Coordinates of C-alpha atoms and ligand atoms in Angstrom, one line a residue:
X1 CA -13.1 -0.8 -20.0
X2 CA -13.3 0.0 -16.3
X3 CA -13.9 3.1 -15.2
X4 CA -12.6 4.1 -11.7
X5 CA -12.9 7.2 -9.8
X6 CA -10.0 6.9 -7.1
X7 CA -10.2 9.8 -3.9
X8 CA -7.8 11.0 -1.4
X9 CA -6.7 13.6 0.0
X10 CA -2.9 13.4 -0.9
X11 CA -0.9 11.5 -3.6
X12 CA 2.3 12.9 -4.9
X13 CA 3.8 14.9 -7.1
X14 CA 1.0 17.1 -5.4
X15 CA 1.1 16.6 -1.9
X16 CA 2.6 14.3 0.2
X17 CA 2.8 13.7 3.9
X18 CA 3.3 9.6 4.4
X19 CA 2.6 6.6 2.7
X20 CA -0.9 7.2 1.3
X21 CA 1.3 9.8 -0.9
X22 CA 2.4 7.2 -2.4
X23 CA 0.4 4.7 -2.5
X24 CA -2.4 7.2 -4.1
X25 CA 0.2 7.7 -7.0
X26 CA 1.4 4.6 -8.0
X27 CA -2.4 2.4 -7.4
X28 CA -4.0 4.7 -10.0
X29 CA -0.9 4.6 -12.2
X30 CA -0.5 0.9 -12.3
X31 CA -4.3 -0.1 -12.9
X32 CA -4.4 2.5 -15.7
X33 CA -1.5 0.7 -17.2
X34 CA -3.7 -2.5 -16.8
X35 CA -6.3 -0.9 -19.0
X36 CA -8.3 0.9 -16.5
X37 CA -9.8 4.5 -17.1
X38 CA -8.8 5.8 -14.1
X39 CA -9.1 9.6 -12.7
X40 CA -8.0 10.5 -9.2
X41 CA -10.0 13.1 -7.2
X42 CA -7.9 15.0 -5.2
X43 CA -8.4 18.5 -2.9
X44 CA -6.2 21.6 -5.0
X45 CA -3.9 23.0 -2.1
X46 CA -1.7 25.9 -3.3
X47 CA 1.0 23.2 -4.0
X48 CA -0.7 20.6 -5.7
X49 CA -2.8 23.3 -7.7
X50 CA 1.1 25.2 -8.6
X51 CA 2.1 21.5 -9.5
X52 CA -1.2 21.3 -11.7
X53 CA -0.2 24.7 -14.0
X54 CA 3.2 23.6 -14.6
X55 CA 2.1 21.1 -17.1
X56 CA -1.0 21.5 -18.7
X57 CA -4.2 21.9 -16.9
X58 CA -7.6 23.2 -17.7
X59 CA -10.6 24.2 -15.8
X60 CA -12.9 21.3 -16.3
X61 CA -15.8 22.7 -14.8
X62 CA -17.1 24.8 -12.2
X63 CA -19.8 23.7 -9.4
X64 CA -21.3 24.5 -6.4
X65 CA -21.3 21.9 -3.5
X66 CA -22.8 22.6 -0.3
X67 CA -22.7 26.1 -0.8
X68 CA -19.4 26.4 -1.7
X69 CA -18.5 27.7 -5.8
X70 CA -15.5 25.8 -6.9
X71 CA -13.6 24.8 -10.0
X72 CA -12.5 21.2 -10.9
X73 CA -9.4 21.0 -12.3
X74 CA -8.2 18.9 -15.0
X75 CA -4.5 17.6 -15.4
X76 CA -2.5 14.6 -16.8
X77 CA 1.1 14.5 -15.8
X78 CA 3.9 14.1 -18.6
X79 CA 4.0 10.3 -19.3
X80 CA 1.1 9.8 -17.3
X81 CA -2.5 7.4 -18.2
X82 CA -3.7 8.9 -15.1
X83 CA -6.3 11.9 -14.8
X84 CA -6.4 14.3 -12.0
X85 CA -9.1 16.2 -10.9
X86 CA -8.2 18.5 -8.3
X87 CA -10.9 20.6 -6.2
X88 CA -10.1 24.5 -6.2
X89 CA -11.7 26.3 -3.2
X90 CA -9.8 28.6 -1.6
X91 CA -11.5 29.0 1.1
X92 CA -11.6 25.2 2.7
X93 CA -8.2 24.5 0.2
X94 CA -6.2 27.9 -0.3
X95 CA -4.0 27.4 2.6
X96 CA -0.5 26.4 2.8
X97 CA 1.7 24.0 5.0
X98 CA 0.5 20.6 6.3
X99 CA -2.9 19.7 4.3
X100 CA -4.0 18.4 8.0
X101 CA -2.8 20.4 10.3
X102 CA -2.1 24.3 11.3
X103 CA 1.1 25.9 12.1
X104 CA 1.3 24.9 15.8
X105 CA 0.8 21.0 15.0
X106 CA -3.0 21.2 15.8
X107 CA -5.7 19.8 12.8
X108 CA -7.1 22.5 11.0
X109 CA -10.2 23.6 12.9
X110 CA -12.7 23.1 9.9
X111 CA -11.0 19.4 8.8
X112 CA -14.8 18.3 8.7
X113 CA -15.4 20.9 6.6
X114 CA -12.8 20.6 4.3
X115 CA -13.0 16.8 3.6
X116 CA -16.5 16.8 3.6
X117 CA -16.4 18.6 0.7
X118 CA -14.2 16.3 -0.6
X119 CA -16.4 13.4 0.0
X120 CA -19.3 15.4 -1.6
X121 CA -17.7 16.6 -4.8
X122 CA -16.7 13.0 -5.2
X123 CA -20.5 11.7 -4.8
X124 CA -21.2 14.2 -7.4
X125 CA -18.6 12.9 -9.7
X126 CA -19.5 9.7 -9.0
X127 CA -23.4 10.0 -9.7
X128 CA -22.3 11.8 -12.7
X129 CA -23.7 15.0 -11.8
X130 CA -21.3 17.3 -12.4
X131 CA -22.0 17.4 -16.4
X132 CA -19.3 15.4 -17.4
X133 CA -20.9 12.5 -19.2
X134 CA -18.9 10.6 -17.4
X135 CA -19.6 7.7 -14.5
X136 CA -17.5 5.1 -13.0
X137 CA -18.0 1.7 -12.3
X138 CA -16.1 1.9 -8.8
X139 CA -15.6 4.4 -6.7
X140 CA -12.0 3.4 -4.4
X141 CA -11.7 6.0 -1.5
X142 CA -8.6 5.9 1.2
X143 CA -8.5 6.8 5.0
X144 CA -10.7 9.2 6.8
X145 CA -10.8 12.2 4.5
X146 CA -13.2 10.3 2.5
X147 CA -15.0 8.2 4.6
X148 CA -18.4 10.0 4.0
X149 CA -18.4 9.2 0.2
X150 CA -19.6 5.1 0.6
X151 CA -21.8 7.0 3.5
X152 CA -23.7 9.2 1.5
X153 CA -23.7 6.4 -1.6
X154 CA -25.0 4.2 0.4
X155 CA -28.1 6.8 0.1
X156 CA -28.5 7.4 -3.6
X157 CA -30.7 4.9 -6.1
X158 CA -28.2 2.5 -8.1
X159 CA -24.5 4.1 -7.0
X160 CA -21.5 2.5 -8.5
X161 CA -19.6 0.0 -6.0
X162 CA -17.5 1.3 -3.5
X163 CA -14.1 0.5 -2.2
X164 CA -12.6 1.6 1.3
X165 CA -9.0 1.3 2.0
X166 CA -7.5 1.8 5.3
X167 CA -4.2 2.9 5.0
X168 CA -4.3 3.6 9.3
X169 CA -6.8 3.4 12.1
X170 CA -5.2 5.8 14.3
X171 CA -6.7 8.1 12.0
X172 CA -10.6 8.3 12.4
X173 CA -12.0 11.7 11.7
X174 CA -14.0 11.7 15.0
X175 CA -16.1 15.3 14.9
X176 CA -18.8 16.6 17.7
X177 CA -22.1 16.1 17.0
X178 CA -22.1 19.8 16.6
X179 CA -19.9 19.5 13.2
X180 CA -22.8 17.1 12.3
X181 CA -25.2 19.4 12.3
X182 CA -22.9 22.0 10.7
X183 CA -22.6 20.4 7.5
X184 CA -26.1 19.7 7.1
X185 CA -25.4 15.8 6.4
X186 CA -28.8 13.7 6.1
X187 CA -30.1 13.6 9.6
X188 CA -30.4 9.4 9.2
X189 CA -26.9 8.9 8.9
X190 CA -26.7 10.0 12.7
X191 CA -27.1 6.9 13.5
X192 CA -25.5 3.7 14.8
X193 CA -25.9 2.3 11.6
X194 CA -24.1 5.1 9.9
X195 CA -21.3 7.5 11.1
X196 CA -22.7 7.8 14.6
X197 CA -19.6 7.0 17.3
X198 CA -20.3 7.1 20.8
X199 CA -22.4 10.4 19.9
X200 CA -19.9 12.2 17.4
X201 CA -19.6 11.8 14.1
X202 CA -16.8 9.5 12.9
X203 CA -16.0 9.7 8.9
X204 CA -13.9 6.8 8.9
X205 CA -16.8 4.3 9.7
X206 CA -18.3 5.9 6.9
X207 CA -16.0 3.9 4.8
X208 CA -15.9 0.9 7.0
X209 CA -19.3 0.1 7.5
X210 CA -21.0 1.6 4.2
X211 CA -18.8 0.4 1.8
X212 CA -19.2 -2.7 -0.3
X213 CA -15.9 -3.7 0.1
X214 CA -13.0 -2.7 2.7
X215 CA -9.7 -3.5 2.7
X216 CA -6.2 -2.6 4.2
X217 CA -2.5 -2.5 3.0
X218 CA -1.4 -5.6 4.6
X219 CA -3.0 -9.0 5.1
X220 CA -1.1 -9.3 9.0
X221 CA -3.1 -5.6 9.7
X222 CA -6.3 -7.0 8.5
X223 CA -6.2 -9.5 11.1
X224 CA -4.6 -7.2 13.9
X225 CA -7.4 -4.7 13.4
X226 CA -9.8 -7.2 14.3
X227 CA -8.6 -7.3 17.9
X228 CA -9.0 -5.0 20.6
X229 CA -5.0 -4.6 20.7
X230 CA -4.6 -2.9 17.5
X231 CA -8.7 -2.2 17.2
X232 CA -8.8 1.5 18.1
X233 CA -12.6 0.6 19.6
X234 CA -13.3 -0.4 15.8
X235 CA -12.2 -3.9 16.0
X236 CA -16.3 -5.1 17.0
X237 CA -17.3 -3.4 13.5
X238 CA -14.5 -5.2 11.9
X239 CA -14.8 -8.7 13.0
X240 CA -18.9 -7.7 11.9
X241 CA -17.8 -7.3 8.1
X242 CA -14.5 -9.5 8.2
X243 CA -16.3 -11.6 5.3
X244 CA -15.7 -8.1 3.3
X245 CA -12.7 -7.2 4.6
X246 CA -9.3 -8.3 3.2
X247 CA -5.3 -7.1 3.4
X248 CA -3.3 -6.5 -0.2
X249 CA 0.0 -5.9 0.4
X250 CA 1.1 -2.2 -0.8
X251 CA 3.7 -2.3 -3.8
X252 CA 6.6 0.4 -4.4
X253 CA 7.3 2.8 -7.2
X254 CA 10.4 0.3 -8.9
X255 CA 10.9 3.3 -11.1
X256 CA 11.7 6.0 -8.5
X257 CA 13.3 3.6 -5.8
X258 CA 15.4 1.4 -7.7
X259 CA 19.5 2.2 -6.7
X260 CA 20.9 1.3 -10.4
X261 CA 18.8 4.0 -12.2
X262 CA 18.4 6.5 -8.7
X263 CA 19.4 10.1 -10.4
X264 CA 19.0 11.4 -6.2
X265 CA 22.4 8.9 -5.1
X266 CA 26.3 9.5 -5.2
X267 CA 26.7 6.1 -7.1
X268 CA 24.3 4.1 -8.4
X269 CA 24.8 0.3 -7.9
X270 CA 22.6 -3.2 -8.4
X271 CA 23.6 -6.9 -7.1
X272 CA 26.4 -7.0 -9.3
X273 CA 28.5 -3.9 -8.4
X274 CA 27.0 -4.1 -4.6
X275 CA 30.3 -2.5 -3.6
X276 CA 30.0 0.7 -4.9
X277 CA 26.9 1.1 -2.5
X278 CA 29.9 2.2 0.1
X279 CA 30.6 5.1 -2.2
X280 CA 27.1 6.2 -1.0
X281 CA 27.4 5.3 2.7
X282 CA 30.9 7.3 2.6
X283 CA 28.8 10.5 1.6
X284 CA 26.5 10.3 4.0
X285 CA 29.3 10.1 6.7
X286 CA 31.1 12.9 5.4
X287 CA 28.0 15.1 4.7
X288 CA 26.5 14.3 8.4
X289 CA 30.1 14.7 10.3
X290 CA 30.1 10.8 11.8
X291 CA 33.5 9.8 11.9
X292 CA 34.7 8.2 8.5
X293 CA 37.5 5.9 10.2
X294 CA 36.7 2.1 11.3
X295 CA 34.1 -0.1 9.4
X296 CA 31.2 0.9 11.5
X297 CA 27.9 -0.3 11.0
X298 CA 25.7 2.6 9.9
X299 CA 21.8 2.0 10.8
X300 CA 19.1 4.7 9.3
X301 CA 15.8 5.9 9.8
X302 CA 13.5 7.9 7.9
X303 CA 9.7 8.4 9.0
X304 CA 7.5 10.6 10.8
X305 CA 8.0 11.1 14.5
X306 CA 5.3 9.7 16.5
X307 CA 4.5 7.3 19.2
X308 CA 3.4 4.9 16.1
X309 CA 6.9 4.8 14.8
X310 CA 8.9 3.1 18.1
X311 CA 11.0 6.6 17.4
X312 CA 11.1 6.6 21.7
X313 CA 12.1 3.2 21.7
X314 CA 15.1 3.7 19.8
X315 CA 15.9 7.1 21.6
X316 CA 16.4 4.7 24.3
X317 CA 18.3 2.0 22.6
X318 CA 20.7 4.0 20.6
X319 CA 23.6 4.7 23.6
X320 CA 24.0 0.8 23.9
X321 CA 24.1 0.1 20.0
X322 CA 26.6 3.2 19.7
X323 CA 28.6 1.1 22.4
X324 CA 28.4 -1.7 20.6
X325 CA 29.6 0.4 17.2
X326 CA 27.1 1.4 15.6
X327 CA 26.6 4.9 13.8
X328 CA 23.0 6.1 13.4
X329 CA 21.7 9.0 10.3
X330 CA 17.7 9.9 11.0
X331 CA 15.5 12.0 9.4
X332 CA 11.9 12.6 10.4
X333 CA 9.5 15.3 11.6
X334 CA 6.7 15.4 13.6
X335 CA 6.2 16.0 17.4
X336 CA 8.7 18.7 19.1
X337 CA 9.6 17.0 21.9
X338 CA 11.1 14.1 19.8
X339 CA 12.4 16.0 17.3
X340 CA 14.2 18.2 20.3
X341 CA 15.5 14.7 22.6
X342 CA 16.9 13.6 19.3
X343 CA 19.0 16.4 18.2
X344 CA 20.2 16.3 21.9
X345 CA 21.1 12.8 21.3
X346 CA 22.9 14.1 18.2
X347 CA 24.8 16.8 20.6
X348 CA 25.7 14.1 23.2
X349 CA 27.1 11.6 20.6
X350 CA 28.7 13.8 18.4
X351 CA 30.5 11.9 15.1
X352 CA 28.1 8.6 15.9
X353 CA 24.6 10.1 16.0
X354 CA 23.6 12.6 13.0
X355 CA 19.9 13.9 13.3
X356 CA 18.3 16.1 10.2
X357 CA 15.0 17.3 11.6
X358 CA 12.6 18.1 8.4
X359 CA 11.1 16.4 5.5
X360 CA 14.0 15.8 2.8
X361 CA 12.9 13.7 -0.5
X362 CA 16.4 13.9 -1.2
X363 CA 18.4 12.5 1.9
X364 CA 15.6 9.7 2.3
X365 CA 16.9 8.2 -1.1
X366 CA 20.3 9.1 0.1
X367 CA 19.7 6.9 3.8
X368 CA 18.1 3.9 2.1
X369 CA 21.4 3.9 -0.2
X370 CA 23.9 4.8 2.0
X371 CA 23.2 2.5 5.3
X372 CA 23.7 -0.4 6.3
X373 CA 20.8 -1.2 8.1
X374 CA 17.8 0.1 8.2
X375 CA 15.6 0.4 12.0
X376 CA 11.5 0.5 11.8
X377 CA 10.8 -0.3 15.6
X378 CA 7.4 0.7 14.8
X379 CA 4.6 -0.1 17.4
X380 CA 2.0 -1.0 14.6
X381 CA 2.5 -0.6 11.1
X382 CA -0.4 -1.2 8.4
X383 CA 2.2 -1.6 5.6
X384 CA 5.4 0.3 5.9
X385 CA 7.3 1.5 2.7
X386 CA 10.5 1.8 3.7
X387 CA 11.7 -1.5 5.0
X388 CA 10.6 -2.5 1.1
X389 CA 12.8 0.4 0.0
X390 CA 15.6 -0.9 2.4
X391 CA 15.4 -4.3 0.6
X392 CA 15.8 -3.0 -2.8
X393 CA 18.4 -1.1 -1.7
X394 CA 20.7 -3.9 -0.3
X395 CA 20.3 -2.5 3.7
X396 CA 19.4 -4.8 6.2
X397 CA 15.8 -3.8 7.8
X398 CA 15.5 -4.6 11.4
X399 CA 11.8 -4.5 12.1
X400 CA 9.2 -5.1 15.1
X401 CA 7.3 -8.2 13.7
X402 CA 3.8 -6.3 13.1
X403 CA 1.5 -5.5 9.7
X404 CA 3.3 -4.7 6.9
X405 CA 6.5 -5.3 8.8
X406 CA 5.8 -8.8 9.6
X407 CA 4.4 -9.6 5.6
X408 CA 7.5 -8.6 4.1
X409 CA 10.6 -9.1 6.3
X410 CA 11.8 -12.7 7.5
X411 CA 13.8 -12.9 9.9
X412 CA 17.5 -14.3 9.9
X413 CA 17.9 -17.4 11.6
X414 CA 19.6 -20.9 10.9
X415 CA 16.8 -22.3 9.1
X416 CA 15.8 -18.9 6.9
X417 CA 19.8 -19.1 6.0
X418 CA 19.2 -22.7 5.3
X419 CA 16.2 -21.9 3.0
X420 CA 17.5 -18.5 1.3
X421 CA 14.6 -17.3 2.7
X422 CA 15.8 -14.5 5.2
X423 CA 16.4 -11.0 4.6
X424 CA 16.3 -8.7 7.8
X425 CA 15.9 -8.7 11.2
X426 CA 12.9 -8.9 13.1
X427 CA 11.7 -8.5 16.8
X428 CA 8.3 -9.8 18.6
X429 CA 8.1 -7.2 21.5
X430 CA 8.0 -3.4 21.3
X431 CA 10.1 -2.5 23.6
X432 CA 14.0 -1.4 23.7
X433 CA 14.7 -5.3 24.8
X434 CA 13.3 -6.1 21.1
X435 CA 15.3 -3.5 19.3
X436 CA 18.3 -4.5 21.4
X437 CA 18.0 -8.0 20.6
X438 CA 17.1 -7.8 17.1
X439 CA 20.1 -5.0 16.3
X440 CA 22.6 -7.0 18.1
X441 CA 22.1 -9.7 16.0
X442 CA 22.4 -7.7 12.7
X443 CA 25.5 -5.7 13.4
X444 CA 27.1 -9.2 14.5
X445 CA 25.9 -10.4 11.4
X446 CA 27.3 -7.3 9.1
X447 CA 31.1 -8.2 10.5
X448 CA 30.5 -11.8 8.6
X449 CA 30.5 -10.8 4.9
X450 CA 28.9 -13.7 3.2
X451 CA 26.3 -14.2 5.2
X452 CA 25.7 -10.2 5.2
X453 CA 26.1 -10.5 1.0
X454 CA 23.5 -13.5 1.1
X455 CA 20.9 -11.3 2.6
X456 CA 21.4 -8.2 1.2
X457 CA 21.1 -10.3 -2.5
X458 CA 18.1 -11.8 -1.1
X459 CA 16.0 -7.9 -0.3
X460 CA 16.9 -6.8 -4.1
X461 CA 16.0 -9.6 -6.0
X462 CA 12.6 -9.2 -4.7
X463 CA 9.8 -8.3 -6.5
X464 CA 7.4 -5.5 -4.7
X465 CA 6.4 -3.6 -7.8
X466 CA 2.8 -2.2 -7.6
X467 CA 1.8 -4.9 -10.8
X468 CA 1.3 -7.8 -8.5
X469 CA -0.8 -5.3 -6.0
X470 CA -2.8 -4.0 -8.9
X471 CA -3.5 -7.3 -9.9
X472 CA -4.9 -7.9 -6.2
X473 CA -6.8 -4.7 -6.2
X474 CA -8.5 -5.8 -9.6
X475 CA -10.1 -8.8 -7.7
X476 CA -11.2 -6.7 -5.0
X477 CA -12.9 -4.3 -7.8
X478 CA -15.0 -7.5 -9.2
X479 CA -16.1 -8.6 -5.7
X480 CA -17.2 -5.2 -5.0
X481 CA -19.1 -4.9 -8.1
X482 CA -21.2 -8.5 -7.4
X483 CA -21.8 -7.3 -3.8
X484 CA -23.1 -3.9 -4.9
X485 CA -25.5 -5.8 -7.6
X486 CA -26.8 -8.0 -4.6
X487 CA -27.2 -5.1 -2.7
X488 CA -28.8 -3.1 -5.1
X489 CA -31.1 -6.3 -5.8
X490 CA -31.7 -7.1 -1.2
X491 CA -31.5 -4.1 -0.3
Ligands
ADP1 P1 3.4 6.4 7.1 O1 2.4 6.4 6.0 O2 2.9 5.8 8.4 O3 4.1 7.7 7.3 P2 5.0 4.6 5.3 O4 6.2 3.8 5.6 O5 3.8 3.9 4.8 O6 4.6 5.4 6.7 O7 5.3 5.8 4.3 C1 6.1 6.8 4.7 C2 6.6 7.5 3.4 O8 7.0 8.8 3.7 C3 7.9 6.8 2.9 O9 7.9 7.0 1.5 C4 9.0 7.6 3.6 O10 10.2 7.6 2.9 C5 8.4 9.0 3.5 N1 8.9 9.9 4.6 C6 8.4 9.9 5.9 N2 9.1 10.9 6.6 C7 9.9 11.5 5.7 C8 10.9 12.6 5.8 N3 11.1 13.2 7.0 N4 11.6 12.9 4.7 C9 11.4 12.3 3.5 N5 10.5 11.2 3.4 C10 9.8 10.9 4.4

């Protein structure tokens, strides 16, 4: 059997802030299903740790890593394969709110600190030096917060293979050269050849450049990040291991975001009884205040608000589309200032434009059932979830033709009408021309039932469970294991 040691630095039910949240639940679960032995290595906040005790959970061991004493904690969810080890230490962990950020939006000021450690108790785990008697073959770590594990592996005699997966470059982990020297890190990996950026530390080319195989959640975002465009000054290092470097598309929990089984919506429906999905629009509209007469078009959104997201562009958009009939629910959180122009928006268009401000596990299952259309005018987008969580819910994603976007939505035209291939709406240009353009087009195309019918079928008969993924990412395991025996053999 396989044994995999999977780190991140959020997966849910213990802490989620995006789509890594996700993505770090349902990988794991899937490839344990496929016969993997899979444990998931994750840091204990207060939540995820409270999470932990309410099932059952043992102190596996305790250690002490870089001068910090901590526990590892052992738990396996009800109906779960999985195993999670979660890192207690108060002082770097023991904090609550945003696992990245402080109170007043800013990153926590010793981030470098805290995943560091997170990067180290996993290269102890890994090198099976923790007492456990146990070692995996692979080691699969995600995004920035563990970017220094494949970096400090690469240092060790005979590691296991390693696997990086960027989930988004915007996110580096770029530290001063003083936070190098802080955490006492092997003075060679200062070094172009290692995390060395422009003379700070970066952890995420830990990952990129160190480990044996890199990947990202989307083929189309494996290709973007190779250009300057989309590159974030990375793209050179990139195109350098592109022969390493590959895109798997992410899947989507089909248990928890499926709408004939969805315990979170007013009505449940599936293709046959597509109807009664207006039984959960209708809630939303009364529940949000938006005025219940007329058949208006209701378009959602449900993400974080920042640049990434095209949140501006539709700010901008939204008094035309209103014009042209549209009613609009969204629900994000992130930066003030958008969060505060959109609730005026919501004051100025009062019955058409209904703004929740917060993060809402609830209402998100409640949007992707109850609109009609769902908007992701997101700049870039390595995968995106929830235009695949629009299409199993029957409402109509209009996307900017990027990443994730681009792999999973075709756009309705005469010919993907022709081929039963469409289902959404999809836009070349960021810019409020693109989401005009592309949104005109799908509320026309909502007033002309069949059509509408054809490509709402279309999005929910699709398959984007996490099996095929897993499949994918079992591939990726093998290659990484014959490029970590050549290595070990040239070094
Ligand atoms: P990203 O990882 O860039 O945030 P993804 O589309 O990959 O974007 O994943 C975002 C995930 O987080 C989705 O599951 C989405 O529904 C969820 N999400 C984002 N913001 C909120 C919110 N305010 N309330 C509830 N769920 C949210």
């Amino acid at each position: 059997m396989h044994s995999l040691l999977f780190i991140a630095s959020e997966a849910i039910p213990f802490c989620k802030t995006g789509g890594l949240g996700d993505v770090a639940a349902s990988l794991p679960a899937a490839l344990a299903e496929q016969g993997y032995d899979v444990r998931v290595l994750l840091p204990g906040y207060p939540a995820a740790l409270e999470k932990a005790r309410s099932g059952v959970a043992f102190e596996l061991c305790q250690l002490e890593v870089a001068g910090y004493p901590l526990k590892l904690i052992e738990t396996v969810l009800p109906h779960s394969k999985v195993c999670h080890w979660l890192i207690d230490c108060p002082p770097l962990f023991g904090r609550p709110g945003n696992p990245y950020l402080d109170e007043t939006g800013q990153p926590w000021s010793d981030n470098h600190r805290r995943f560091a450690l997170l990067c180290r108790v996993g290269v102890e785990l890994a090198m099976d030096r923790a007492g456990l008697q146990w070692r995996p073959g692979i080691v699969h770590c995600n995004d920035w917060q563990t970017g220094l594990v494949p970096a400090l592996l690469s240092l060790e005699n005979a590691p296991p293979a390693s696997v990086f997966t960027l989930h988004n470059l915007a996110y580096q982990g770029i530290f001063s050269y003083q936070c190098f020297t802080d955490l006492q890190l092997p003075r060679q990996l200062f070094d172009p050849d290692g995390i060395e950026f422009h003379g700070q530390m970066s952890f995420i080319k830990g990952g990129l450049l160190l480990a044996d195989r890199i990947n990202t959640v989307s083929p189309s975002y494996a290709n973007e990040i190779q250009t300057a465009e989309f590159g974030y000054g990375l793209d050179g290092l990139l195109r350098y291991r592109s022969e390493v470097l590959s895109g798997i598309l992410n899947g989507i929990d089909t248990g928890v975001w499926d709408p004939a089984t969805d315990p979170l919506l007013v009505k449940n429906y599936d293709r046959q009884t597509l109807p009664d999905k207006r039984v959960n629009k209708a809630a939303l509209r009364q529940q949000y205040g938006l005025n219940a007469s007329g058949d208006h078009p209701l378009l959602g959104f449900v993400g974080r608000l920042v640049e990434q997201k095209g949140i501006d562009l539709l700010l901008a958009a939204i008094p035309e589309l209103v014009a042209a009939g549209a009613q609009f629910i969204i629900l994000g959180s992130g930066e003030k200032q958008l969060e505060q122009r959109l609730s005026r928006l919501a004051q100025q268009y009062p019955g058409d434009v209904a703004v929740v401000a917060g993060y809402d596990e609830i209402l998100s299952h409640r949007i992707e059932a109850g609109a009609d259309i769902f908007v992701m005018p997101s700049r870039f987008e390595p995968c995106g979830l929830n235009q695949m969580y629009s299409l199993r819910y029957g409402t109509v994603p209009v996307v900017h033709r990027c990443g994730g976007l681009a792999d999973t939505v075709v756009d309705c035209n005469p010919a993907t009408l022709d081929d039963g291939s469409a289902n959404g709406f999809s836009f070349d240009h960021p810019d409020v021309g693109g989401i005009l353009y592309a949104t005109h087009r799908a509320i026309e195309c909502y007033r002309h039932r069949d059509t509408w019918q054809q490509l709402q079928r279309r999005g929910m008969s699709q398959d984007w469970s996490w099996q095929r993924s897993a499949l994918a990412y079992q591939q990726l395991y093998q290659h990484a294991l014959v490029l970590s025996e050549r290595n070990r053999e040239h070094p």
